[in-house]
Amino acid sequence: MSRTRLGIDIGGSGVKYALVDTDLGELVTKRTRIKTPDPATPQAVTEVVAEIVDSVETDGSVGIGFPAVVWEGDVFSANNIDEGWIGRNARDDFANATGAEIVLINDADAAGIAEASFGAAKGVVGLTLVITFGTGIGSGAMFDGKLVPNLELGMLELEGHYPAELFFSAKVRKRENLSWGVWGGRVNRFLSHVNAVFNPRLMVFGGGVTKYWDQFSSHLDDKLPVVPASMGNNAGLIGAAVAAARAS
Ligand code: BGC
């Protein structure tokens, strides 16, 4: 049976999707990116998802990474999406609009699954934290390769900033026009704090900004167990597709 699944990664600024070979963790079609509707209301996002599923030839379940705390489809937070999502069951919304079976997980959890299955965290025993820097800060905790869902490191309070993602995310670097050095220093302090609290075996730095790793990684403490993500910006949609394949 084909283990190809449609993976959709709903982020704070873009929605990315592709068909994924979930055994290999590779894209079968090229990745497409469209802008996340603003405001990202339930109706607007659901319409986008329905259009995507309609446009892709697939008959299996669909995996969706969603930028919020989600449990069995229920949405519990809305830092980067419209507050109207809270209390809704996003999985049912997407299933009703598409007619497809939907597997819905947090977007950074999806990146965690991808990096632990095929990428920089493959085979790591113990705790790996995949931390994505984007519009917010997402985190996927993997223990012995198994997901511990809904860890929200962006919600820490650090240096008087709560939630910390409002000061340390990649979006803030752009908004405040920070040099790579200044932002790299912030990332270093954030990761050092996380490292001191969780003592993970490995931290994987992810998110679109990873492609500029060489610009800021010299500002990270050598002793931090951190490596750049190896699946790039595809991690979220690949992990979502893998979650869908494993669920059905
Ligand atoms: C949300 C997380 C999400 C992250 C990345 C944060 O604002 O609270 O759930 O994983 O952004 O999208």
mmCIF file with all atom_site columns, C-alpha atoms and ligand atoms in Angstrom, residues 67-68 79-80 106-108 136-138 152 165, ligand 1:
data_model
loop_
_atom_site.group_PDB
_atom_site.id
_atom_site.type_symbol
_atom_site.label_atom_id
_atom_site.label_alt_id
_atom_site.label_comp_id
_atom_site.label_asym_id
_atom_site.label_entity_id
_atom_site.label_seq_id
_atom_site.pdbx_PDB_ins_code
_atom_site.Cartn_x
_atom_site.Cartn_y
_atom_site.Cartn_z
_atom_site.occupancy
_atom_site.B_iso_or_equiv
_atom_site.pdbx_formal_charge
_atom_site.auth_seq_id
_atom_site.auth_comp_id
_atom_site.auth_asym_id
_atom_site.auth_atom_id
_atom_site.pdbx_PDB_model_num
ATOM   1  C CA . PRO A 1 67  ? 0.612  26.534 15.096 1.00 0.00 ? 67  PRO A CA 1
ATOM   2  C CA . ALA A 1 68  ? -1.135 26.017 18.430 1.00 0.00 ? 68  ALA A CA 1
ATOM   3  C CA . ASN A 1 79  ? -0.569 33.066 19.852 1.00 0.00 ? 79  ASN A CA 1
ATOM   4  C CA . ASN A 1 80  ? -0.142 33.362 16.094 1.00 0.00 ? 80  ASN A CA 1
ATOM   5  C CA . ASN A 1 106 ? 1.216  21.016 16.556 1.00 0.00 ? 106 ASN A CA 1
ATOM   6  C CA . ASP A 1 107 ? 3.485  22.363 13.784 1.00 0.00 ? 107 ASP A CA 1
ATOM   7  C CA . ALA A 1 108 ? 6.711  22.142 15.815 1.00 0.00 ? 108 ALA A CA 1
ATOM   8  C CA . GLY A 1 136 ? 6.842  32.481 17.147 1.00 0.00 ? 136 GLY A CA 1
ATOM   9  C CA . ILE A 1 137 ? 9.049  29.883 18.789 1.00 0.00 ? 137 ILE A CA 1
ATOM   10 C CA . GLY A 1 138 ? 7.809  26.318 18.456 1.00 0.00 ? 138 GLY A CA 1
ATOM   11 C CA . GLU A 1 152 ? 5.642  25.288 24.419 1.00 0.00 ? 152 GLU A CA 1
ATOM   12 C CA . GLU A 1 165 ? 8.914  34.329 21.816 1.00 0.00 ? 165 GLU A CA 1
HETATM 13 C C1 . BGC B 2 .   ? 2.738  28.653 19.250 1.00 0.00 ? 1   BGC B C1 1
HETATM 14 C C2 . BGC B 2 .   ? 3.225  27.234 19.060 1.00 0.00 ? 1   BGC B C2 1
HETATM 15 C C3 . BGC B 2 .   ? 3.775  27.059 17.678 1.00 0.00 ? 1   BGC B C3 1
HETATM 16 C C4 . BGC B 2 .   ? 4.828  28.112 17.386 1.00 0.00 ? 1   BGC B C4 1
HETATM 17 C C5 . BGC B 2 .   ? 5.385  28.011 15.977 1.00 0.00 ? 1   BGC B C5 1
HETATM 18 C C6 . BGC B 2 .   ? 3.835  29.627 18.879 1.00 0.00 ? 1   BGC B C6 1
HETATM 19 O O1 . BGC B 2 .   ? 3.362  30.935 18.981 1.00 0.00 ? 1   BGC B O1 1
HETATM 20 O O2 . BGC B 2 .   ? 2.353  28.878 20.598 1.00 0.00 ? 1   BGC B O2 1
HETATM 21 O O3 . BGC B 2 .   ? 2.185  26.316 19.303 1.00 0.00 ? 1   BGC B O3 1
HETATM 22 O O4 . BGC B 2 .   ? 4.329  25.769 17.557 1.00 0.00 ? 1   BGC B O4 1
HETATM 23 O O5 . BGC B 2 .   ? 4.294  29.398 17.557 1.00 0.00 ? 1   BGC B O5 1
HETATM 24 O O6 . BGC B 2 .   ? 4.411  28.170 15.014 1.00 0.00 ? 1   BGC B O6 1
#
